[in-house]
Tab-separated table of C-alpha atoms and ligand atoms in Angstrom:
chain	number	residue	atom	x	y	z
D	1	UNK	CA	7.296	-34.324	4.800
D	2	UNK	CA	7.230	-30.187	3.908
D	3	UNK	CA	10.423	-28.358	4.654
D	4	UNK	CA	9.424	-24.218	5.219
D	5	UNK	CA	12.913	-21.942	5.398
D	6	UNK	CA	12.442	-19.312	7.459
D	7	UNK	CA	13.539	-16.085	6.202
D	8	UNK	CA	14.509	-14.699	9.466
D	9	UNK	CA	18.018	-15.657	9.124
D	10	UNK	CA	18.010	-14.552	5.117
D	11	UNK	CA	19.735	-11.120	4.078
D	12	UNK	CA	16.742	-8.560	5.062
D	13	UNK	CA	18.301	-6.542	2.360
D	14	UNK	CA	17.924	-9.106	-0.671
D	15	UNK	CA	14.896	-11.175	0.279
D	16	UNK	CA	14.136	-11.455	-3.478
D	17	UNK	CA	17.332	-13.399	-4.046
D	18	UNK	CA	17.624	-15.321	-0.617
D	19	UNK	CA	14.029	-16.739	-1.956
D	20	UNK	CA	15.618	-17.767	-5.475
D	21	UNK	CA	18.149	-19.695	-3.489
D	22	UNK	CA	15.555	-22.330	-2.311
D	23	UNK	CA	13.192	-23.105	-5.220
D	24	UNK	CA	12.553	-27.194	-4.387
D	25	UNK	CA	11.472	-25.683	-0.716
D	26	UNK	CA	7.612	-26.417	0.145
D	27	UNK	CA	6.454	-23.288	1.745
D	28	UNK	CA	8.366	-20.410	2.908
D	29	UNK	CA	8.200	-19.077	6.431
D	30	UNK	CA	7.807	-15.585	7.377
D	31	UNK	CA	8.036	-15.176	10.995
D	32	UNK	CA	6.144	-11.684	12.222
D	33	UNK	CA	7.219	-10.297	15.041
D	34	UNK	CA	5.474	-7.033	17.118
D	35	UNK	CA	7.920	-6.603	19.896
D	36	UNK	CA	5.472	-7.164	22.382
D	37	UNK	CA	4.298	-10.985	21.978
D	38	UNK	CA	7.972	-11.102	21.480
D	39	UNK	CA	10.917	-9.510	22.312
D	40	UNK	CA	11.879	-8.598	18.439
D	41	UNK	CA	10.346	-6.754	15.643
D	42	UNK	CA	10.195	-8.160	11.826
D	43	UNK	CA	7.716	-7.242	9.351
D	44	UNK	CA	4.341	-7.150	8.709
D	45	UNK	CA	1.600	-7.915	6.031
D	46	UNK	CA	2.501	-5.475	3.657
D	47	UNK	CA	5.985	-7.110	3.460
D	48	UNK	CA	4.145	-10.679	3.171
D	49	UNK	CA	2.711	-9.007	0.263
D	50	UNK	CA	5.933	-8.425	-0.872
D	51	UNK	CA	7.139	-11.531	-0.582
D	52	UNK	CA	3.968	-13.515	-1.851
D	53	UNK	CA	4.588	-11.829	-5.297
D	54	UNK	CA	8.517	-12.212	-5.590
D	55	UNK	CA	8.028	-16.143	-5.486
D	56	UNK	CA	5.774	-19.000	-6.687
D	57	UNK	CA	5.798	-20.975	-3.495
D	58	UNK	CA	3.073	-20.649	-0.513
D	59	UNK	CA	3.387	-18.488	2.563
D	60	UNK	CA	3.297	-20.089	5.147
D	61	UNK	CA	2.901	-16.791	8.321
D	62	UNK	CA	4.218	-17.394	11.675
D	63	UNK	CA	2.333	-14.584	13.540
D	64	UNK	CA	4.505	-14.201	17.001
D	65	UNK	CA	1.966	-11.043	17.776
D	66	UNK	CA	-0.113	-9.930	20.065
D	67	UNK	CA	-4.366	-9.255	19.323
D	68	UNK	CA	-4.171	-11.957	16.424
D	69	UNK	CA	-7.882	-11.701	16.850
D	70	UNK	CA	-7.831	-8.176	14.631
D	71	UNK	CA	-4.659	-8.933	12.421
D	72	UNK	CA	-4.339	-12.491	11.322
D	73	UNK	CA	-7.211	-11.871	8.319
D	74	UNK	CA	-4.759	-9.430	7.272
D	75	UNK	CA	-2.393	-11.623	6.313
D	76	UNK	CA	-4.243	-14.048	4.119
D	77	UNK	CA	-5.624	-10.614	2.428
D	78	UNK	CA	-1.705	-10.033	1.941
D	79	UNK	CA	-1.252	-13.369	-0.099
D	80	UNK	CA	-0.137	-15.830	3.023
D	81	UNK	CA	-1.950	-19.318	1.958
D	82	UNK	CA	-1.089	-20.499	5.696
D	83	UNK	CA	-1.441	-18.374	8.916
D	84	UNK	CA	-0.760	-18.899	11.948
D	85	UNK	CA	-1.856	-17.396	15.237
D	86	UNK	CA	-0.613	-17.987	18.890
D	87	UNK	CA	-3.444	-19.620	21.231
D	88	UNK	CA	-1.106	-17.761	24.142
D	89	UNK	CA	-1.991	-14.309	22.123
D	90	UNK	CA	-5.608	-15.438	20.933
D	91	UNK	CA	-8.920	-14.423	22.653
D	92	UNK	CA	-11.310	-16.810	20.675
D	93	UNK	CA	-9.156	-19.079	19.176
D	94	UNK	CA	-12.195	-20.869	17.458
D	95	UNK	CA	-13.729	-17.712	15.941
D	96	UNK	CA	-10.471	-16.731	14.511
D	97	UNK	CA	-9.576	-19.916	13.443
D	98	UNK	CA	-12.861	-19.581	11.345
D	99	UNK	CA	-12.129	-16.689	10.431
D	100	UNK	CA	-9.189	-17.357	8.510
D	101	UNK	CA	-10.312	-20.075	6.811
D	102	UNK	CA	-13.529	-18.166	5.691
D	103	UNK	CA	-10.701	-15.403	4.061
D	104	UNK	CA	-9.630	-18.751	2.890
D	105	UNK	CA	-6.284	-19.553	4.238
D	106	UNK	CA	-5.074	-22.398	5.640
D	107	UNK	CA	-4.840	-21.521	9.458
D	108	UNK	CA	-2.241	-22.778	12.166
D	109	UNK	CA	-2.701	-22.862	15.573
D	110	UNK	CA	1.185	-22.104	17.583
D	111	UNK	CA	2.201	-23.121	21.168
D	112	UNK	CA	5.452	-22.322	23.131
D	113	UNK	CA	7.177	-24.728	24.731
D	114	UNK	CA	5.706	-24.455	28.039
D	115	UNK	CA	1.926	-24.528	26.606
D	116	UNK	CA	0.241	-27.590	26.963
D	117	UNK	CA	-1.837	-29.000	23.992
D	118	UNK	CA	-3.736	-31.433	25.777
D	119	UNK	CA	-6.672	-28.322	26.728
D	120	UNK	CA	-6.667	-27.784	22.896
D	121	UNK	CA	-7.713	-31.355	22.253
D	122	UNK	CA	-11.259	-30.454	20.687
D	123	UNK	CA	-10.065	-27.800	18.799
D	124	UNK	CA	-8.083	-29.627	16.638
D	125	UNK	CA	-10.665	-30.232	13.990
D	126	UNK	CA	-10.452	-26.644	13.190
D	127	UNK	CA	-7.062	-26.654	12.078
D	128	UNK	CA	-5.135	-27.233	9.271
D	129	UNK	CA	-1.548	-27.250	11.292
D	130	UNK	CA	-0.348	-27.197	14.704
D	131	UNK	CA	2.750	-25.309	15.314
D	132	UNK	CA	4.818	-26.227	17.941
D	133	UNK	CA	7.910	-24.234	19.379
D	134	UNK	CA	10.948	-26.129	19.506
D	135	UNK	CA	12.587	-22.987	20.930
D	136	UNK	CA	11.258	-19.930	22.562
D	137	UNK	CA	9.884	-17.598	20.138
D	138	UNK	CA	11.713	-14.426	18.860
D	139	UNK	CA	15.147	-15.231	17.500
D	140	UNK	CA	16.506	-17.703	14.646
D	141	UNK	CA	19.685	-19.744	15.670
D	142	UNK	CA	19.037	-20.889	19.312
D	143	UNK	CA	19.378	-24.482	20.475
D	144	UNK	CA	16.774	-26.802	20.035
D	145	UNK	CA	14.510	-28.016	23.254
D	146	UNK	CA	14.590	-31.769	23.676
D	147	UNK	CA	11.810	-31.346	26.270
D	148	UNK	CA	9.522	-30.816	23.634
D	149	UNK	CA	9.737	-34.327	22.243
D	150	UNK	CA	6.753	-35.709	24.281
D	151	UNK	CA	4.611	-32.555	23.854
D	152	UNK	CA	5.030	-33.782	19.339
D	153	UNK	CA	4.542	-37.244	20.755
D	154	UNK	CA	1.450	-36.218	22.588
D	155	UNK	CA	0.158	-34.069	19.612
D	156	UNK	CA	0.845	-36.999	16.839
D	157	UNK	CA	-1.226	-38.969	18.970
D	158	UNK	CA	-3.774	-36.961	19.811
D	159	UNK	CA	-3.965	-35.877	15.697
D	160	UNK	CA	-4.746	-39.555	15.150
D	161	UNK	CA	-7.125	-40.222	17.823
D	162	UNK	CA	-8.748	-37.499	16.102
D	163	UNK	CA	-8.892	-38.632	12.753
D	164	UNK	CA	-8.068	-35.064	11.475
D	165	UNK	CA	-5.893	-33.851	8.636
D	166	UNK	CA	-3.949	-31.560	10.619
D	167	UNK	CA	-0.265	-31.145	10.043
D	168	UNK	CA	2.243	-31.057	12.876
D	169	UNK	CA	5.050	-28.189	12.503
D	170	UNK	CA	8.321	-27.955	14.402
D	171	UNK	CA	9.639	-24.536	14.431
D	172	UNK	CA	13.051	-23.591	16.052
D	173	UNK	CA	16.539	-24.913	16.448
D	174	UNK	CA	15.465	-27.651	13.328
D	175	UNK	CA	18.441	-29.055	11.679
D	176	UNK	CA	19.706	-32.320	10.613
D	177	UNK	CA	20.914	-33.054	13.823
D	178	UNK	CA	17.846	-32.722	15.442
D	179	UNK	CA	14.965	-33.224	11.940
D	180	UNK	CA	15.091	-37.370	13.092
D	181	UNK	CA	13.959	-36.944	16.240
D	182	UNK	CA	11.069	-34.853	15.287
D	183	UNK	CA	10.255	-36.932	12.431
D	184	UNK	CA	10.336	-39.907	14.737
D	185	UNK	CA	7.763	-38.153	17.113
D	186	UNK	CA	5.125	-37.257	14.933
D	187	UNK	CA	6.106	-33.927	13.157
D	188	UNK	CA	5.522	-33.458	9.245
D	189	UNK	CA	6.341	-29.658	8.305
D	190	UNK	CA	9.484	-28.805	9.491
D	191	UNK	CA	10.736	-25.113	9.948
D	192	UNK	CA	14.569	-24.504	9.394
D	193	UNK	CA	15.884	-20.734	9.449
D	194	UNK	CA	19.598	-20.838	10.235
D	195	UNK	CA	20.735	-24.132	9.029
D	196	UNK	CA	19.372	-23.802	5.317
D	197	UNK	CA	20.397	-19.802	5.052
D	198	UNK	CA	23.731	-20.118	6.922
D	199	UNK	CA	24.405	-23.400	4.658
D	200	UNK	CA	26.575	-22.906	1.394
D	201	UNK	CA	23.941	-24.645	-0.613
D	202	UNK	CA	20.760	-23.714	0.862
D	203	UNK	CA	18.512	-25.594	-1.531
D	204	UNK	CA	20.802	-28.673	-1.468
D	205	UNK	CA	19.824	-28.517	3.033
D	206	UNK	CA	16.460	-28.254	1.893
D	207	UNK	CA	16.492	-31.927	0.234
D	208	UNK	CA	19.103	-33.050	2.841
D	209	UNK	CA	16.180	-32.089	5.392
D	210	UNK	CA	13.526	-33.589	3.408
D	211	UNK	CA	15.369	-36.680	3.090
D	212	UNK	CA	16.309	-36.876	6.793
D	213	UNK	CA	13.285	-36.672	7.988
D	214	UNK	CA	11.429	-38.954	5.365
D	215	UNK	CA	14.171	-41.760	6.351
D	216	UNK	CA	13.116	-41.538	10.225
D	217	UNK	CA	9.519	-41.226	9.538
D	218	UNK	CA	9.676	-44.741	7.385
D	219	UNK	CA	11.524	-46.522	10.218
D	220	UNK	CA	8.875	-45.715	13.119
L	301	DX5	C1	11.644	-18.188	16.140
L	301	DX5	C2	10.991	-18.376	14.804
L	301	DX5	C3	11.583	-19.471	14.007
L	301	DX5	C4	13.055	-19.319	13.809
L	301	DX5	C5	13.657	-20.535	13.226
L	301	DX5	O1	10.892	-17.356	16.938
L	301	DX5	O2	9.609	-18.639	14.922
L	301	DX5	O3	10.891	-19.614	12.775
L	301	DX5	O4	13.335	-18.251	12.973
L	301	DX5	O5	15.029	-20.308	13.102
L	301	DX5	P1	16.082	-21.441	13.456
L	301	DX5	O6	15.776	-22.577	12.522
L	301	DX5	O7	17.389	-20.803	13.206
L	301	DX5	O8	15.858	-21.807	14.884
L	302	ZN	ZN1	8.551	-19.299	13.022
């Protein structure tokens, strides 16, 4: 069970200290955004660069953008040790999936809600993580989608059948209202922008997350 804060809900103008503020977190999530595969603009690599050398913990790159077929090596060149593309952006998922891991990153493959994962069945033993949107993608702090809960099912199972190592991501609107129920379908990293950077003690949600979603996982 990995908890990744997403610094989109951070102070933009003191990312070095927002980052001190969660030290026991497992990865942190930088969610790049081009204005065109979404409606919202964020950073790019040379800010992951940034941020890979102000902390000790991986990068884990969302990349909401569109041609991730030309940009996504960029970003384990930057320092990211996980990236992840958009299949709904991608023109040969498989080569680029490749292609990150030969710049040797860990690579994610990310799905909105409305994208099925059931055509992506054979690809999964090319990835190290499947992200799946809990939300739609391009702001922190919206509600989480309930109707996503069989699409994590579907992947958990599907991961299994597979015999794969690939971890299963929920990103958007993950908080500890809602971490049980993805734990309970399938998920193992869980994304969490505004409720660990609007909480008082962001690194205390961070193990209050964890633990949430380690209880639910050891009842199914
Ligand atoms: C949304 C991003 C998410 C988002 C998570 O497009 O991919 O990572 O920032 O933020 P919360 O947890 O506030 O939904
Ligand atoms: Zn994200």
């Amino acid at each position: 069970m990995q908890i990744t804060p997403s610094i989109l809900t951070a102070d933009f103008a003191d990312l070095g200290a927002e980052l001190a503020r969660i030290p026991s977190s497992d990865w942190i999530h930088v969610d790049v955004m081009d204005n065109h595969f979404v409606p919202n603009l964020t950073f790019g690599a040379t800010m992951v660069q940034a941020l890979a050398g102000a902390t000790d913990r991986p990068i884990d790159a969302h990349l909401m953008i569109a041609e991730p077929d030309r940009h996504a090596p960029a970003y384990v060149e930057a320092g990211a040790a996980s990236v992840t593309f958009h299949v709904e952006a991608a023109a040969a998922p498989v080569r680029l999936a490749r292609e990150v891991r030969s710049h040797g990153g860990r690579v994610g493959m990310g799905l909105k809600p409305a994208t099925p994962i059931e055509p992506y069945e054979d690809l999964l033993p090319e990835l190290d993580m499947v992200l799946l949107m809990t939300v739609e993608p391009g702001f922190g702090g919206q509600t989480f989608l309930d109707l996503c809960l069989p699409k994590i099912r579907r992947t958990r199972e599907l991961i299994d059948k597979h015999g794969v190592e690939t971890w299963l991501q929920v990103d958007g609107g993950v908080s500890l209202e809602t971490i049980e129920r993805c734990a309970e379908a399938g998920a193992d990293v869980f994304v969490a922008g505004s409720a660990v950077f609007d909480a008082d003690d962001p690194d205390a949600m961070v193990a209050a997350l964890r633990d949430k979603a380690t209880e639910a996982a050891d009842r199914t």
